[in-house]
Coordinates of C-alpha atoms and ligand atoms in Angstrom, one line a residue:
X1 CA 5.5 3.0 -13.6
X2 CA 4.5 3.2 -17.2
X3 CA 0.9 3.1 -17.7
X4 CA 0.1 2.2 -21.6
X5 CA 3.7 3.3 -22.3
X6 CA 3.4 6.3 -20.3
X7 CA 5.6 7.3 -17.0
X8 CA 2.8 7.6 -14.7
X9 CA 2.5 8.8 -10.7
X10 CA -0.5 8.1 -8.9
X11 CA -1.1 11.5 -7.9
X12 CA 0.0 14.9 -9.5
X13 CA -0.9 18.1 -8.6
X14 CA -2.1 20.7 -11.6
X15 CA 0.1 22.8 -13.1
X16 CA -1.6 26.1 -11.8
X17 CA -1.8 24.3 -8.0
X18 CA -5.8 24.1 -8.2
X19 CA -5.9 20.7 -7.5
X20 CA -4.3 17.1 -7.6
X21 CA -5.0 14.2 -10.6
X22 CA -5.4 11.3 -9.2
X23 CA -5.9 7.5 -11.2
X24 CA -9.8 6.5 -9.5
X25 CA -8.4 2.9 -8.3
X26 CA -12.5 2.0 -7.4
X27 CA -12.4 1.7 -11.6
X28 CA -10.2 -0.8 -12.0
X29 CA -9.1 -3.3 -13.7
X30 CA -12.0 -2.6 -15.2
X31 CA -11.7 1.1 -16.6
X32 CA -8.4 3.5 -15.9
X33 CA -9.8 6.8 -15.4
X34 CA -8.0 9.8 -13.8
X35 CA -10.7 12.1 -11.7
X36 CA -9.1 15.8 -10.4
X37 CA -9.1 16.7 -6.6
X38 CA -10.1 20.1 -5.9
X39 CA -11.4 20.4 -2.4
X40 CA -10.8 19.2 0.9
X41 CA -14.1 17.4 0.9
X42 CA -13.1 15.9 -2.6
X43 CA -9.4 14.3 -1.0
X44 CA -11.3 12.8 2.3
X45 CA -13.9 11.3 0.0
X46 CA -11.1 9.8 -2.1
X47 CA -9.2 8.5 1.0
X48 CA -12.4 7.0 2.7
X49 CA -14.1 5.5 -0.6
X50 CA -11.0 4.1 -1.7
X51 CA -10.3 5.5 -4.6
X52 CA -6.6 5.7 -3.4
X53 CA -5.7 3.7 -1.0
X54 CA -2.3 1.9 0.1
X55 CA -0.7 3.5 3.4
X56 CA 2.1 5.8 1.0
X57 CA -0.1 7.0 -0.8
X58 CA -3.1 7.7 1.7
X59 CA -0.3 10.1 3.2
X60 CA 0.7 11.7 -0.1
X61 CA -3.2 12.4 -0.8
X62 CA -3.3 13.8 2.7
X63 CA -0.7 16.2 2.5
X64 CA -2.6 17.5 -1.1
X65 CA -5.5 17.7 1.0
X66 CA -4.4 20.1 3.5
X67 CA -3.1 22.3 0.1
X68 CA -6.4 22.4 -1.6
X69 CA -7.8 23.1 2.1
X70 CA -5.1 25.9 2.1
X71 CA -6.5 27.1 -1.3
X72 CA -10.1 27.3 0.3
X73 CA -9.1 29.3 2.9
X74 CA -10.4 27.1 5.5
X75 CA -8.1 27.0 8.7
X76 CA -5.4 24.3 9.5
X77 CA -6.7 22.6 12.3
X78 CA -10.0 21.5 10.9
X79 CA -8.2 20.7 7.5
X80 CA -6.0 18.0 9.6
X81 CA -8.8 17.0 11.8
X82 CA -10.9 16.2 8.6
X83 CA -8.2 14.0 7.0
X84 CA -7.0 12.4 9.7
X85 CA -10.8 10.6 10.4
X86 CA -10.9 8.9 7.1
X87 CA -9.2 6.1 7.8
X88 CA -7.4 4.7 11.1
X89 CA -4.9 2.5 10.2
X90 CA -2.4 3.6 7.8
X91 CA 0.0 5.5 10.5
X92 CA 1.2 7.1 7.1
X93 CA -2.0 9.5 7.0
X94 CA -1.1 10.9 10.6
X95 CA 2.7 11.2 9.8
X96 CA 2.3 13.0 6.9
X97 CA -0.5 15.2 8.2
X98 CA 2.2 15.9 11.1
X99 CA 4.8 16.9 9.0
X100 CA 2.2 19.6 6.9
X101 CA 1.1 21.1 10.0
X102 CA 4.6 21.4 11.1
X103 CA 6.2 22.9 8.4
X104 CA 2.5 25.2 7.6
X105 CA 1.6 26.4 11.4
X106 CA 4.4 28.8 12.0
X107 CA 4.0 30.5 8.9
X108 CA 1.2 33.7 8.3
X109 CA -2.0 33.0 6.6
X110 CA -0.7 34.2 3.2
X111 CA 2.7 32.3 3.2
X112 CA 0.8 28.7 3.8
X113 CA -0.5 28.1 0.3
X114 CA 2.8 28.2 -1.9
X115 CA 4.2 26.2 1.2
X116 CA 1.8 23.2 1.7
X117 CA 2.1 22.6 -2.4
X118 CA 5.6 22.6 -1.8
X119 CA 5.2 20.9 0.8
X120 CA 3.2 18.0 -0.4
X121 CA 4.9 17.8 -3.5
X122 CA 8.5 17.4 -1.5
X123 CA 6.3 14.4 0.5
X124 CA 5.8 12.6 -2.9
X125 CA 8.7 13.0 -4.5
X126 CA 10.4 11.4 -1.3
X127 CA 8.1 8.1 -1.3
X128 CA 9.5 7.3 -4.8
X129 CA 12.4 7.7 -4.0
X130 CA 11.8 5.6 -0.8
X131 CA 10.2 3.0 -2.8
X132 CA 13.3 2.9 -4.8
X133 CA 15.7 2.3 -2.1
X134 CA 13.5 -0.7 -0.8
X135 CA 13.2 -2.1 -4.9
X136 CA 17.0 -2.3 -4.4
X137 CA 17.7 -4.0 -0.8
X138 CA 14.7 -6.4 -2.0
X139 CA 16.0 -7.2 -5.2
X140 CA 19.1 -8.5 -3.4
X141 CA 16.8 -11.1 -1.6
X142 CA 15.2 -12.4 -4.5
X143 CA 18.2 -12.4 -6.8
X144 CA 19.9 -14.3 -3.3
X145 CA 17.1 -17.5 -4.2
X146 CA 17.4 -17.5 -8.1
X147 CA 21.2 -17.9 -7.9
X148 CA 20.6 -21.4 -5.3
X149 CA 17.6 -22.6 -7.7
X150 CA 16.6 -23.4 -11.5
X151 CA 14.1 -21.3 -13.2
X152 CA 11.9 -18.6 -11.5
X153 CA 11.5 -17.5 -8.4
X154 CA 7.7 -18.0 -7.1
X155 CA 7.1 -14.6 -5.0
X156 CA 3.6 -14.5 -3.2
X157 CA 2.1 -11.3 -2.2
X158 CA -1.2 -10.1 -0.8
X159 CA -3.2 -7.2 -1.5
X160 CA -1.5 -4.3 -3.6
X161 CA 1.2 -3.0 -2.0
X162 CA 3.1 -2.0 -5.3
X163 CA 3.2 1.2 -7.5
X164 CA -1.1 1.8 -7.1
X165 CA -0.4 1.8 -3.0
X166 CA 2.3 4.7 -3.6
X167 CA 3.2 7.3 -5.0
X168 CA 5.7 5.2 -7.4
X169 CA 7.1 1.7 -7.7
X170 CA 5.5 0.4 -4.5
X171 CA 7.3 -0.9 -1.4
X172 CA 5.9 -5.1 -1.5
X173 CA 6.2 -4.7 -5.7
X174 CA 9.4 -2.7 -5.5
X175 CA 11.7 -5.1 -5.2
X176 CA 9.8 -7.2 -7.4
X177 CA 9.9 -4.3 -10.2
X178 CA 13.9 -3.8 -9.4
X179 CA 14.5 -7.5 -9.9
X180 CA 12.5 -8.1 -13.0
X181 CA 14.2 -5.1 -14.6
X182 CA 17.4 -6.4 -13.8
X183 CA 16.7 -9.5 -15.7
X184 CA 16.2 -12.3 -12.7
X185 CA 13.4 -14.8 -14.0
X186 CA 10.5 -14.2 -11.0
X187 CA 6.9 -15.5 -10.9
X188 CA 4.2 -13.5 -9.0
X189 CA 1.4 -15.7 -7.1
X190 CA -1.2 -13.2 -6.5
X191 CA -3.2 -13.0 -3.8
X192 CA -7.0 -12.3 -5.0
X193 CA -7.6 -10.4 -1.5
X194 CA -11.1 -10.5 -0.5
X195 CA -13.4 -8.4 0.0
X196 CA -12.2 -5.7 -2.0
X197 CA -10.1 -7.6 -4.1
X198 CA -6.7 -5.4 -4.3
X199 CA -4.6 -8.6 -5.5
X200 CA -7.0 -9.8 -8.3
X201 CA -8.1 -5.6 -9.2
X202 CA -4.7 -3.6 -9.0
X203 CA -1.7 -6.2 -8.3
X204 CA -2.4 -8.4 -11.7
X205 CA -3.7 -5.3 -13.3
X206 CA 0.0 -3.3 -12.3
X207 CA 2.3 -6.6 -13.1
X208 CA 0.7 -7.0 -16.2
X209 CA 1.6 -3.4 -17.4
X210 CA 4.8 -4.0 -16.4
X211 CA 5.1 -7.2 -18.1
X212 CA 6.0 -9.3 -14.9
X213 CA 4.8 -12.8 -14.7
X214 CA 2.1 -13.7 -12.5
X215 CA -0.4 -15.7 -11.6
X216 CA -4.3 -15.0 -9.5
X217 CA -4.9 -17.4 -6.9
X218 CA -7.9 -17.1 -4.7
X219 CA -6.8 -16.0 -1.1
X220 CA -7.2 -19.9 0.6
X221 CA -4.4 -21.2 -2.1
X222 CA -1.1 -20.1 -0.6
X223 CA -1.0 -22.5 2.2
X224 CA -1.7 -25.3 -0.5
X225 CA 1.4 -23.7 -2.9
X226 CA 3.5 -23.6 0.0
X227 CA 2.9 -27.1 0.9
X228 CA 4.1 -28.0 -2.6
X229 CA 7.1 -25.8 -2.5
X230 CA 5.9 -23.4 -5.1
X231 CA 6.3 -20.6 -3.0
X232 CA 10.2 -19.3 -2.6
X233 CA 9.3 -16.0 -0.7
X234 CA 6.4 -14.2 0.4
X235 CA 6.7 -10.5 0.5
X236 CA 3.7 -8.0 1.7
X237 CA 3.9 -4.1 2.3
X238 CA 2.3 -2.7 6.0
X239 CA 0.0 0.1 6.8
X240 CA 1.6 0.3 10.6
X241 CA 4.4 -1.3 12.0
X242 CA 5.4 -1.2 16.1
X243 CA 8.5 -0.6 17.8
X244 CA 9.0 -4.2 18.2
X245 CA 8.3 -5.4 14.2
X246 CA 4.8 -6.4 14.6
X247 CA 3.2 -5.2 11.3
X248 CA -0.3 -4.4 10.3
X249 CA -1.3 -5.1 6.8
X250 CA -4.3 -6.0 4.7
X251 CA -6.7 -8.7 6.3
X252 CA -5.3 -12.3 5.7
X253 CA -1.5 -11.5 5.8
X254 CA -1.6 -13.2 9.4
X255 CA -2.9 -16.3 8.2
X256 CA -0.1 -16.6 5.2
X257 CA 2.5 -15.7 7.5
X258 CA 1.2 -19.0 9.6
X259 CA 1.3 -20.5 6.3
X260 CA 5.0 -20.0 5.2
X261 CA 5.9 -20.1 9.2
X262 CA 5.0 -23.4 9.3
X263 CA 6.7 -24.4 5.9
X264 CA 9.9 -22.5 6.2
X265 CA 9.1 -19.9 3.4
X266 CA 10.8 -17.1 3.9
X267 CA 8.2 -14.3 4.8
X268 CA 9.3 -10.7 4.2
X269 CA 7.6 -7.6 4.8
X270 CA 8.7 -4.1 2.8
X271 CA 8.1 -0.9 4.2
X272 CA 8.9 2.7 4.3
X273 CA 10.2 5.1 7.6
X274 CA 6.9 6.6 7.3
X275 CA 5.3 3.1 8.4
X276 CA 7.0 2.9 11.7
X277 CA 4.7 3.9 14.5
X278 CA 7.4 4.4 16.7
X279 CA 4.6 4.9 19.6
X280 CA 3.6 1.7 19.7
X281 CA 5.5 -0.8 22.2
X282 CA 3.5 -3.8 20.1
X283 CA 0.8 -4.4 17.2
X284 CA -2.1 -4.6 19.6
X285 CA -2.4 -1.3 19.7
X286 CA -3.1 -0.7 16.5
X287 CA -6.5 0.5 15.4
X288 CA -8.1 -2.0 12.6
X289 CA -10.8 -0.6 10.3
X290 CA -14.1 -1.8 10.4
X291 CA -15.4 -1.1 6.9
X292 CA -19.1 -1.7 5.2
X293 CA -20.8 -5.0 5.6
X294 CA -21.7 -4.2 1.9
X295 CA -18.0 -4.9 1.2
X296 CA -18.2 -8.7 2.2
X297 CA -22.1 -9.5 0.9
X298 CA -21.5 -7.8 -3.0
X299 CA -18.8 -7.9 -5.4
X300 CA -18.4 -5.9 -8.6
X301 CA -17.4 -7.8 -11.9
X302 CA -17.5 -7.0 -15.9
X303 CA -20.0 -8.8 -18.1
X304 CA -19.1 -10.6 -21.4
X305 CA -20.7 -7.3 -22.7
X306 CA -18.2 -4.8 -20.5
X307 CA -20.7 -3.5 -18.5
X308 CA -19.1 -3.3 -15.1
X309 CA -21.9 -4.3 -12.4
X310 CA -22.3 -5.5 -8.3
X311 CA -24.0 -8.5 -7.7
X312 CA -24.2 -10.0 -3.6
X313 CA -22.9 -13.3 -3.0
X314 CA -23.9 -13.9 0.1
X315 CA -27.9 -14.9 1.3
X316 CA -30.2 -11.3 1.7
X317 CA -30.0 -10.4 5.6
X318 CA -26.8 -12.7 6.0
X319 CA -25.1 -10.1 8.3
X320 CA -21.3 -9.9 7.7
X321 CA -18.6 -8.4 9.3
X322 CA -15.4 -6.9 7.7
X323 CA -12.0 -6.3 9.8
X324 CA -10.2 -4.5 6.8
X325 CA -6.5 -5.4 8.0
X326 CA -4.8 -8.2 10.8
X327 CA -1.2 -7.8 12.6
X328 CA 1.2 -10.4 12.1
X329 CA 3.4 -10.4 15.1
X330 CA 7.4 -9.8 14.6
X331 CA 7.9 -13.7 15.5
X332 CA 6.6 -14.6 12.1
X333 CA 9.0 -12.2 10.2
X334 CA 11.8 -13.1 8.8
X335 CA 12.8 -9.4 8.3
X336 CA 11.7 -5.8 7.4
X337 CA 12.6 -4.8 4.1
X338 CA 13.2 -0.4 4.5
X339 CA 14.5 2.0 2.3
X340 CA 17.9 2.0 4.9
X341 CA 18.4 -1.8 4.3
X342 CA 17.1 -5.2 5.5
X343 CA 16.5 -5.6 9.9
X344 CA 15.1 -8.5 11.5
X345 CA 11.8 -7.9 12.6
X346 CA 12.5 -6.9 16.4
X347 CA 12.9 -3.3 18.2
X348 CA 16.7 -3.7 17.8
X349 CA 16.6 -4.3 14.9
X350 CA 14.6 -1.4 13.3
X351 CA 17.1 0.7 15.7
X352 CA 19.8 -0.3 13.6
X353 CA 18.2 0.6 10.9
X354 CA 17.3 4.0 12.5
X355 CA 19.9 5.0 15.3
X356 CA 18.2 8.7 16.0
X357 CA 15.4 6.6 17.4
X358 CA 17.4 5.7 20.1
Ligands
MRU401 O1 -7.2 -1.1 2.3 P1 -6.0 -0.8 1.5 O2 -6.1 -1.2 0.1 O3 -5.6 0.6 1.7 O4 -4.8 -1.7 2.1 C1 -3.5 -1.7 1.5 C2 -2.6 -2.6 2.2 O5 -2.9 -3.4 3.0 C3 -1.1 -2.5 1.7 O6 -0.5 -3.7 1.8 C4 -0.4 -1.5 2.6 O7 -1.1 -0.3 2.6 C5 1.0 -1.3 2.2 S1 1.0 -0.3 0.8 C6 2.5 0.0 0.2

């Protein structure tokens, strides 16, 4: 992504391996401000206060973790153990913290350092590329609808599943960047994704740097839009998917995929190997985050004079309560969007995709 003209990653480690820049994404679209990781401490906190987030690159901020724990000299197990309890339902945090301790726990004290920054740095380097592959399968989809309709073609997404949820290029966003870039005429409705307000905050903010079209609706909209056949495809990224295609993604995806379900909109979800919880029989297993009441009752904003304050919205001593993400069972899927190609939503289907799973 090019950020003010710049080719950008969301996280980069220093050249002398002391720690990892990262783009502080509790900032925007208000400020863009790198900060630089440089503890273990310093990556949990970013993971758990959000300020990455997005299942790819919770992984690839992970994997830096356990390196800057390797440069403190504090021991494997309680590097992973750290990491791993910051937030449950990205299955992307536990994979990649799977694959460092793999490749780190066979080798002497001395050797794990240079390793894990390898390491971690291989990790990233395969999500964009990842990201790209699923940009390209997706495309196809989209470009599929402008060729069988005048003028754009109306994509709705929800959250941020695009180049701010990855390392690069996104996996929901990818195929939106790839199609764009290729010169198909697209629309974005954007999901404004309450309570932390990915859609409105880092979706518009990301399409607008890129120059792609879009438009902020607030999250009770798409039903409305799809009613009115406004809507031509939904696509939305996944912090977990089963075995069986169920997916796990930001709170609210259930209810669109009810939505274009019940209007015949096509409803696509894009995600990455690293997604697949290949443990899980179903999406009922899978653990949903409870997050701060706080999250629900205030919301931050910019004044006319740019200061960039909190204010609570809701009655003081209103409790509230805040599942952070929902599973939309595979029934409501009309396919999985992977870096291998597009399955239908089903256990036979991501087998397909992946026959060493067998
Ligand atoms: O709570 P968040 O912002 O980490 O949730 C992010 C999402 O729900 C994304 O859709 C998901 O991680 C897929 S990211 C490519």
């Amino acid at each position: 992504m090019n950020v003010n003209g710049l080719p950008t990653r969301t996280i980069a480690p220093l050249p002398d391996l002391s720690g990892a820049t990262i783009i502080d994404q509790t900032r925007l679209p208000f400020r863009y401000e790198s900060l630089t990781l440089r503890t273990l401490a310093d990556a949990a906190e970013a993971i758990s206060v959000m300020q990455v987030r997005g299942a790819p690159l919770i992984g690839a901020t992970a994997a830096y973790g356990v390196a800057l724990a390797m440069n403190e000299g504090v021991d494997l197990d309680p590097a992973c153990a750290t990491l791993a309890a910051t937030r449950p339902t990205a299955v992307n945090l536990a994979w990649a913290l799977a694959r460092m301790r793999a490749v780190l726990a066979p080798l002497a004290a001395d050797e794990r350092r240079a390793a894990a920054w390898a390491e971690a740095a291989a990790i990233c380097d395969e999500d964009v590329a990842l990201c790209q592959a699923i940009g390209g399968h997706g495309a196809a989809l989209i470009r599929a609808v402008a060729e069988q309709k005048p003028g754009p073609v109306n994509v709705l997404t929800h959250c941020n599943a695009g180049w701010l949820a990855t390392v690069d290029w996104g996996t929901a966003l990818a195929p939106i960047y790839a199609a764009f870039d290729a010169g198909v005429p697209l629309h974005v409705w954007v999901d404004e994704t309450r309570p932390r307000n990915q859609g409105a905050s880092l979706t518009a903010w990301e399409l607008k740097q890129h120059g792609v079209p879009h438009t902020v609706i607030v999250d009770n909209a798409g039903g409305h839009l799809m009613q009115h056949g406004r809507v031509d495809l939904c696509i939305v990224g996944t912090d977990r998917t089963a075995a069986n295609g169920d997916v796990a993604n930001k709170i609210g995806t259930y209810l669109k995929a009810l939505a274009a379900f019940d209007n015949g909109v096509p409803f696509y979800v894009a995600l990455p190997g690293p997604t697949i919880d290949w443990s899980l029989d179903s999406g009922r297993a899978i653990p949903i985050e409870e997050r701060r009441a706080e999250e629900v009752t205030c919301i931050a904003g910019e004044t006319e004079s740019g200061a960039v304050v909190t204010v609570r919205v809701t009655p003081a001593g209103s409790p509230a309560a805040n599942p952070a993400f929902d599973v939309t069972p595979a029934r409501l899927v009309s396919g999985l969007i992977t870096e291998r190609g597009v399955c239908p939503a089903s256990h036979e289907g991501l087998l397909s995709l992946y026959p060493e799973r067998r």
